[in-house]
Amino acid sequence: MSSTWHILGAGSLGSLWACRLARAGKAVRLILRDQQRLAAYERKGGLTLVEQDAQHHYAIPAETFDAPGPIHRLLVACKAYDAAPAVARLAPRLAQGAELILLQNGLGSQDEVAEQVPHARCIFASSTEGAFREADWQVRFAGHGFNWLGDPASPGMPSWFDDLHDAGIPAQWALDIPARLWRKLALNCAINPLTVLHDCQNGGLLGHLTEVDSLCDELVNLLHRCGQPEAASDLHEEVQRVILATAANYSSMYQDVRHGRRTEVHYLLGHACRAAGRHGLAVPQLEHLHRRLVDNLQARGLRSD
């Protein structure tokens, strides 16, 4: 089996992983959406990683979706709404037993991807690392965090896991990956939409803690109903800790809206509301928040699906 890391999505996290793996001497190939993007990348000559104002350039090979050759390992680092369509385009190239690492926010896209590639293994990831694109093909490492990876269908750790440690990517194989994904979803639902609606940094929510607490009450009930009591434990306290620790930051959803980009609301707040509906659980605060956010996005001319 090939040891090459194919990376789909040259955004912030995809570029961050690609640069660190390449720096460690691992075989890496970027997959770009079309010939135009490939030509732009080749003119630039690679990716640039900025860490503490030091710049390092990595001439990582790149290709398009229709390049020849099988793919045995694929890091899917695009947005949640792009993941399944992109993987469907690549499905003919995925070898039997290929392994996909899914770095998407929220829940729902992982199952959509798995449906496209029944012959592959899908490994879920939850990341708290911070990075943002300063320019095309240039990413800044913005904050140390951690990565948890796991496979709800198969507990065995993959053979390539040591590549992450070699590359300085802080990671742990997690048998409780669904709980970690649900926990992150709950944190995002309690914080991100409110920062958009109140037009504030995370710390601005300290002036809206009654609203935050009412959302956490419903999220705790939802997590228990979905069989995720571990994800529900001390949720109120952790939400407030995150708000305080990231008080000067703008949430990822806020940044998407500010830059006129589509958000991942469908896989965050939308997923929570759909899960509540499937379980017959009333979540009026979450439903109201979802409606307000959808109206806000549509008023800005942004997609809300």
CSV table of C-alpha atoms in Angstrom, one decimal:
chain,number,residue,atom,x,y,z
A,1,MET,CA,0.0,0.0,0.0
A,2,SER,CA,1.3,3.5,-0.9
A,3,SER,CA,2.5,5.6,1.9
A,4,THR,CA,1.6,8.9,0.1
A,5,TRP,CA,-0.6,11.4,1.9
A,6,HIS,CA,-3.1,12.7,-0.7
A,7,ILE,CA,-4.6,15.9,0.7
A,8,LEU,CA,-8.0,17.2,-0.6
A,9,GLY,CA,-8.5,20.9,0.3
A,10,ALA,CA,-5.6,23.4,0.4
A,11,GLY,CA,-7.4,25.6,3.0
A,12,SER,CA,-6.0,26.4,6.4
A,13,LEU,CA,-5.9,23.0,8.1
A,14,GLY,CA,-5.2,21.0,4.9
A,15,SER,CA,-2.2,23.3,4.2
A,16,LEU,CA,-1.0,23.1,7.8
A,17,TRP,CA,-1.1,19.3,7.7
A,18,ALA,CA,0.5,19.2,4.3
A,19,CYS,CA,3.4,21.4,5.3
A,20,ARG,CA,4.2,19.6,8.5
A,21,LEU,CA,4.1,16.2,6.9
A,22,ALA,CA,6.3,17.4,4.0
A,23,ARG,CA,8.7,18.9,6.5
A,24,ALA,CA,9.0,15.5,8.2
A,25,GLY,CA,9.9,13.9,4.9
A,26,LYS,CA,6.6,12.2,4.2
A,27,ALA,CA,5.3,11.8,0.7
A,28,VAL,CA,2.5,14.4,0.2
A,29,ARG,CA,0.4,15.3,-2.8
A,30,LEU,CA,-2.3,18.0,-3.0
A,31,ILE,CA,-5.5,17.5,-4.9
A,32,LEU,CA,-6.8,20.7,-6.4
A,33,ARG,CA,-10.2,21.2,-8.0
A,34,ASP,CA,-9.2,22.1,-11.6
A,35,GLN,CA,-6.4,22.9,-14.0
A,36,GLN,CA,-6.8,26.6,-13.3
A,37,ARG,CA,-6.1,26.2,-9.6
A,38,LEU,CA,-3.3,23.8,-10.4
A,39,ALA,CA,-1.7,26.3,-12.7
A,40,ALA,CA,-2.0,29.0,-10.1
A,41,TYR,CA,-0.4,26.7,-7.5
A,42,GLU,CA,2.5,25.8,-9.8
A,43,ARG,CA,3.2,29.4,-10.5
A,44,LYS,CA,3.6,29.9,-6.8
A,45,GLY,CA,5.8,26.9,-6.5
A,46,GLY,CA,4.3,25.4,-3.4
A,47,LEU,CA,2.9,26.2,0.1
A,48,THR,CA,4.2,28.6,2.6
A,49,LEU,CA,3.8,28.0,6.3
A,50,VAL,CA,4.2,30.9,8.7
A,51,GLU,CA,5.0,30.1,12.3
A,52,GLN,CA,5.9,32.9,14.8
A,53,ASP,CA,6.7,35.1,11.9
A,54,ALA,CA,9.2,32.6,10.4
A,55,GLN,CA,8.2,31.6,6.8
A,56,HIS,CA,9.0,28.2,5.4
A,57,HIS,CA,8.3,27.2,1.8
A,58,TYR,CA,7.4,23.6,0.8
A,59,ALA,CA,7.3,22.6,-2.9
A,60,ILE,CA,4.7,19.9,-2.5
A,61,PRO,CA,3.5,18.2,-5.7
A,62,ALA,CA,-0.1,18.7,-6.7
A,63,GLU,CA,-2.6,17.2,-9.1
A,64,THR,CA,-6.2,17.5,-10.2
A,65,PHE,CA,-9.1,15.1,-9.4
A,66,ASP,CA,-8.7,13.2,-12.7
A,67,ALA,CA,-4.9,12.6,-12.4
A,68,PRO,CA,-4.0,8.9,-12.9
A,69,GLY,CA,-3.1,6.5,-10.1
A,70,PRO,CA,-4.8,5.0,-7.1
A,71,ILE,CA,-5.3,6.8,-3.7
A,72,HIS,CA,-4.7,4.7,-0.6
A,73,ARG,CA,-4.8,7.5,2.0
A,74,LEU,CA,-6.8,10.7,1.7
A,75,LEU,CA,-7.0,13.6,4.2
A,76,VAL,CA,-10.3,15.3,3.5
A,77,ALA,CA,-9.8,18.9,4.6
A,78,CYS,CA,-12.5,20.8,2.7
A,79,LYS,CA,-15.6,22.3,4.2
A,80,ALA,CA,-18.4,20.0,5.5
A,81,TYR,CA,-20.7,20.9,2.6
A,82,ASP,CA,-18.0,20.1,0.0
A,83,ALA,CA,-16.8,16.9,1.5
A,84,ALA,CA,-19.2,14.3,0.0
A,85,PRO,CA,-19.3,15.8,-3.6
A,86,ALA,CA,-15.5,16.0,-3.7
A,87,VAL,CA,-15.1,12.5,-2.4
A,88,ALA,CA,-17.6,11.2,-4.9
A,89,ARG,CA,-15.5,12.7,-7.7
A,90,LEU,CA,-12.5,10.9,-6.3
A,91,ALA,CA,-14.2,7.6,-5.6
A,92,PRO,CA,-13.0,5.9,-8.8
A,93,ARG,CA,-9.4,6.5,-7.8
A,94,LEU,CA,-9.8,5.2,-4.2
A,95,ALA,CA,-8.2,1.8,-3.8
A,96,GLN,CA,-10.0,-1.1,-2.1
A,97,GLY,CA,-9.5,-0.5,1.7
A,98,ALA,CA,-8.4,3.1,1.2
A,99,GLU,CA,-8.4,5.2,4.4
A,100,LEU,CA,-10.0,8.6,4.5
A,101,ILE,CA,-9.3,11.0,7.4
A,102,LEU,CA,-12.3,13.4,7.7
A,103,LEU,CA,-11.4,16.8,9.2
A,104,GLN,CA,-14.9,18.4,8.9
A,105,ASN,CA,-16.6,20.5,11.5
A,106,GLY,CA,-20.0,19.3,12.9
A,107,LEU,CA,-21.8,16.1,12.2
A,108,GLY,CA,-23.6,14.6,9.2
A,109,SER,CA,-21.0,15.1,6.5
A,110,GLN,CA,-19.0,12.0,7.8
A,111,ASP,CA,-22.0,9.8,7.0
A,112,GLU,CA,-22.5,11.5,3.6
A,113,VAL,CA,-18.9,10.7,2.7
A,114,ALA,CA,-19.1,7.1,3.9
A,115,GLU,CA,-22.1,6.5,1.6
A,116,GLN,CA,-20.0,7.6,-1.4
A,117,VAL,CA,-17.1,5.1,-0.7
A,118,PRO,CA,-18.4,1.8,0.9
A,119,HIS,CA,-15.1,0.2,-0.2
A,120,ALA,CA,-13.0,2.6,2.0
A,121,ARG,CA,-12.4,3.1,5.7
A,122,CYS,CA,-13.6,6.5,7.1
A,123,ILE,CA,-11.7,7.8,10.1
A,124,PHE,CA,-13.3,10.8,11.9
A,125,ALA,CA,-11.1,13.6,13.3
A,126,SER,CA,-11.8,16.4,15.8
A,127,SER,CA,-9.3,19.2,15.8
A,128,THR,CA,-8.7,22.2,18.1
A,129,GLU,CA,-5.7,23.5,16.2
A,130,GLY,CA,-5.9,27.1,14.8
A,131,ALA,CA,-4.7,28.2,11.4
A,132,PHE,CA,-5.8,30.7,8.8
A,133,ARG,CA,-4.9,31.5,5.3
A,134,GLU,CA,-3.0,34.8,4.9
A,135,ALA,CA,-3.0,34.6,1.2
A,136,ASP,CA,-3.4,32.0,-1.5
A,137,TRP,CA,-1.1,29.1,-0.8
A,138,GLN,CA,0.1,30.7,2.5
A,139,VAL,CA,-1.1,29.6,5.9
A,140,ARG,CA,-0.3,30.9,9.4
A,141,PHE,CA,-0.3,28.5,12.4
A,142,ALA,CA,-2.4,30.5,14.8
A,143,GLY,CA,-2.7,28.4,17.9
A,144,HIS,CA,-1.5,25.1,19.4
A,145,GLY,CA,-4.3,22.6,19.9
A,146,PHE,CA,-4.9,18.9,19.6
A,147,ASN,CA,-6.3,16.3,17.2
A,148,TRP,CA,-8.3,13.3,18.1
A,149,LEU,CA,-8.9,10.6,15.4
A,150,GLY,CA,-11.0,7.5,15.6
A,151,ASP,CA,-13.2,5.0,13.7
A,152,PRO,CA,-16.6,4.2,15.3
A,153,ALA,CA,-16.8,1.1,13.1
A,154,SER,CA,-13.3,-0.3,13.8
A,155,PRO,CA,-11.2,0.4,16.9
A,156,GLY,CA,-7.8,-0.6,15.4
A,157,MET,CA,-5.2,2.2,15.1
A,158,PRO,CA,-4.0,2.6,11.5
A,159,SER,CA,-0.4,1.7,10.6
A,160,TRP,CA,0.4,5.3,9.5
A,161,PHE,CA,-0.5,6.9,12.8
A,162,ASP,CA,3.2,7.4,13.8
A,163,ASP,CA,3.5,9.7,10.7
A,164,LEU,CA,1.6,12.3,12.7
A,165,HIS,CA,4.0,12.2,15.7
A,166,ASP,CA,7.0,12.3,13.3
A,167,ALA,CA,5.4,15.5,11.7
A,168,GLY,CA,4.8,17.2,15.0
A,169,ILE,CA,1.0,16.9,14.6
A,170,PRO,CA,-0.3,16.5,18.2
A,171,ALA,CA,-2.7,13.6,17.9
A,172,GLN,CA,-4.3,10.7,19.8
A,173,TRP,CA,-6.3,7.7,18.7
A,174,ALA,CA,-9.6,8.0,20.4
A,175,LEU,CA,-12.0,5.2,21.0
A,176,ASP,CA,-14.6,7.8,22.0
A,177,ILE,CA,-14.5,9.8,18.8
A,178,PRO,CA,-18.3,10.2,18.5
A,179,ALA,CA,-18.4,11.8,22.0
A,180,ARG,CA,-15.7,14.2,21.1
A,181,LEU,CA,-17.4,15.2,17.9
A,182,TRP,CA,-20.7,15.7,19.7
A,183,ARG,CA,-19.0,17.8,22.4
A,184,LYS,CA,-17.4,20.0,19.8
A,185,LEU,CA,-20.7,20.4,18.0
A,186,ALA,CA,-22.4,21.4,21.2
A,187,LEU,CA,-19.7,24.0,21.9
A,188,ASN,CA,-20.0,25.4,18.4
A,189,CYS,CA,-23.8,25.6,18.7
A,190,ALA,CA,-23.7,27.5,22.0
A,191,ILE,CA,-21.1,30.0,20.8
A,192,ASN,CA,-20.8,30.5,17.0
A,193,PRO,CA,-24.3,31.5,15.9
A,194,LEU,CA,-24.6,34.0,18.8
A,195,THR,CA,-21.4,35.7,17.7
A,196,VAL,CA,-22.9,36.2,14.3
A,197,LEU,CA,-26.3,37.5,15.6
A,198,HIS,CA,-24.7,39.8,18.2
A,199,ASP,CA,-21.9,40.8,15.8
A,200,CYS,CA,-19.2,40.3,18.4
A,201,GLN,CA,-16.0,38.5,19.4
A,202,ASN,CA,-16.4,35.4,21.5
A,203,GLY,CA,-15.9,37.5,24.6
A,204,GLY,CA,-18.9,39.6,23.7
A,205,LEU,CA,-21.1,36.7,24.8
A,206,LEU,CA,-20.2,37.4,28.4
A,207,GLY,CA,-23.0,40.0,28.1
A,208,HIS,CA,-25.5,37.4,26.9
A,209,LEU,CA,-24.8,34.5,29.4
A,210,THR,CA,-28.5,34.0,30.1
A,211,GLU,CA,-29.1,33.2,26.4
A,212,VAL,CA,-25.9,31.0,26.4
A,213,ASP,CA,-27.1,29.1,29.4
A,214,SER,CA,-30.5,28.4,28.0
A,215,LEU,CA,-28.9,26.9,24.9
A,216,CYS,CA,-26.6,24.8,27.0
A,217,ASP,CA,-29.6,23.4,28.9
A,218,GLU,CA,-31.2,22.2,25.7
A,219,LEU,CA,-27.9,20.9,24.3
A,220,VAL,CA,-27.3,18.8,27.5
A,221,ASN,CA,-30.7,17.3,27.2
A,222,LEU,CA,-30.1,16.5,23.5
A,223,LEU,CA,-26.7,14.9,24.1
A,224,HIS,CA,-28.3,12.6,26.8
A,225,ARG,CA,-31.1,11.7,24.4
A,226,CYS,CA,-28.6,10.9,21.7
A,227,GLY,CA,-26.7,8.5,24.0
A,228,GLN,CA,-23.8,10.9,24.6
A,229,PRO,CA,-23.7,11.6,28.3
A,230,GLU,CA,-19.9,12.0,28.3
A,231,ALA,CA,-20.3,14.8,25.8
A,232,ALA,CA,-22.9,16.5,28.0
A,233,SER,CA,-20.8,16.5,31.2
A,234,ASP,CA,-20.0,20.0,32.5
A,235,LEU,CA,-21.0,21.6,29.2
A,236,HIS,CA,-22.1,24.9,30.8
A,237,GLU,CA,-18.8,25.3,32.5
A,238,GLU,CA,-16.7,24.4,29.4
A,239,VAL,CA,-18.7,26.8,27.2
A,240,GLN,CA,-17.9,29.6,29.6
A,241,ARG,CA,-14.2,28.5,29.8
A,242,VAL,CA,-14.0,28.6,26.0
A,243,ILE,CA,-15.6,32.1,25.8
A,244,LEU,CA,-13.1,33.4,28.4
A,245,ALA,CA,-10.1,31.7,26.8
A,246,THR,CA,-11.0,32.9,23.3
A,247,ALA,CA,-12.5,36.3,24.3
A,248,ALA,CA,-10.5,38.3,21.8
A,249,ASN,CA,-11.2,35.8,18.9
A,250,TYR,CA,-13.9,35.8,16.3
A,251,SER,CA,-15.6,32.5,15.8
A,252,SER,CA,-15.1,30.6,12.5
A,253,MET,CA,-18.7,31.1,11.6
A,254,TYR,CA,-18.4,34.9,12.3
A,255,GLN,CA,-15.3,35.0,10.0
A,256,ASP,CA,-17.1,33.1,7.3
A,257,VAL,CA,-20.0,35.5,7.4
A,258,ARG,CA,-17.7,38.6,7.5
A,259,HIS,CA,-15.9,37.3,4.3
A,260,GLY,CA,-19.2,36.5,2.5
A,261,ARG,CA,-18.6,32.7,2.6
A,262,ARG,CA,-21.1,30.0,3.1
A,263,THR,CA,-21.2,28.7,6.7
A,264,GLU,CA,-21.4,25.1,8.0
A,265,VAL,CA,-24.7,25.8,9.8
A,266,HIS,CA,-26.4,22.8,8.3
A,267,TYR,CA,-23.8,20.5,10.0
A,268,LEU,CA,-23.8,22.3,13.3
A,269,LEU,CA,-27.0,23.9,14.5
A,270,GLY,CA,-29.0,22.3,11.7
A,271,HIS,CA,-27.7,18.9,12.7
A,272,ALA,CA,-28.6,19.4,16.4
A,273,CYS,CA,-32.1,20.5,15.5
A,274,ARG,CA,-32.6,17.5,13.1
A,275,ALA,CA,-31.3,15.1,15.8
A,276,ALA,CA,-33.8,16.6,18.3
A,277,GLY,CA,-36.6,16.1,15.9
A,278,ARG,CA,-35.7,12.4,15.3
A,279,HIS,CA,-35.7,11.8,19.0
A,280,GLY,CA,-39.0,13.7,19.6
A,281,LEU,CA,-37.2,16.2,21.9
A,282,ALA,CA,-38.5,19.8,22.1
A,283,VAL,CA,-35.6,22.3,21.7
A,284,PRO,CA,-37.4,25.7,21.3
A,285,GLN,CA,-34.3,27.8,22.1
A,286,LEU,CA,-32.2,26.0,19.5
A,287,GLU,CA,-35.0,26.0,16.9
A,288,HIS,CA,-35.5,29.8,17.4
A,289,LEU,CA,-31.7,30.4,17.2
A,290,HIS,CA,-31.6,28.4,14.0
A,291,ARG,CA,-34.4,30.4,12.4
A,292,ARG,CA,-32.8,33.7,13.4
A,293,LEU,CA,-29.5,32.6,12.0
A,294,VAL,CA,-31.0,31.4,8.7
A,295,ASP,CA,-32.9,34.7,8.3
A,296,ASN,CA,-29.7,36.6,9.0
A,297,LEU,CA,-27.7,34.6,6.4
A,298,GLN,CA,-30.4,35.0,3.8
A,299,ALA,CA,-30.6,38.7,4.4
A,300,ARG,CA,-26.9,38.9,3.6
A,301,GLY,CA,-27.4,36.9,0.5
A,302,LEU,CA,-25.6,33.9,1.9
A,303,ARG,CA,-26.7,30.2,1.6
A,304,SER,CA,-28.2,28.7,4.7
A,305,ASP,CA,-28.3,25.1,3.7
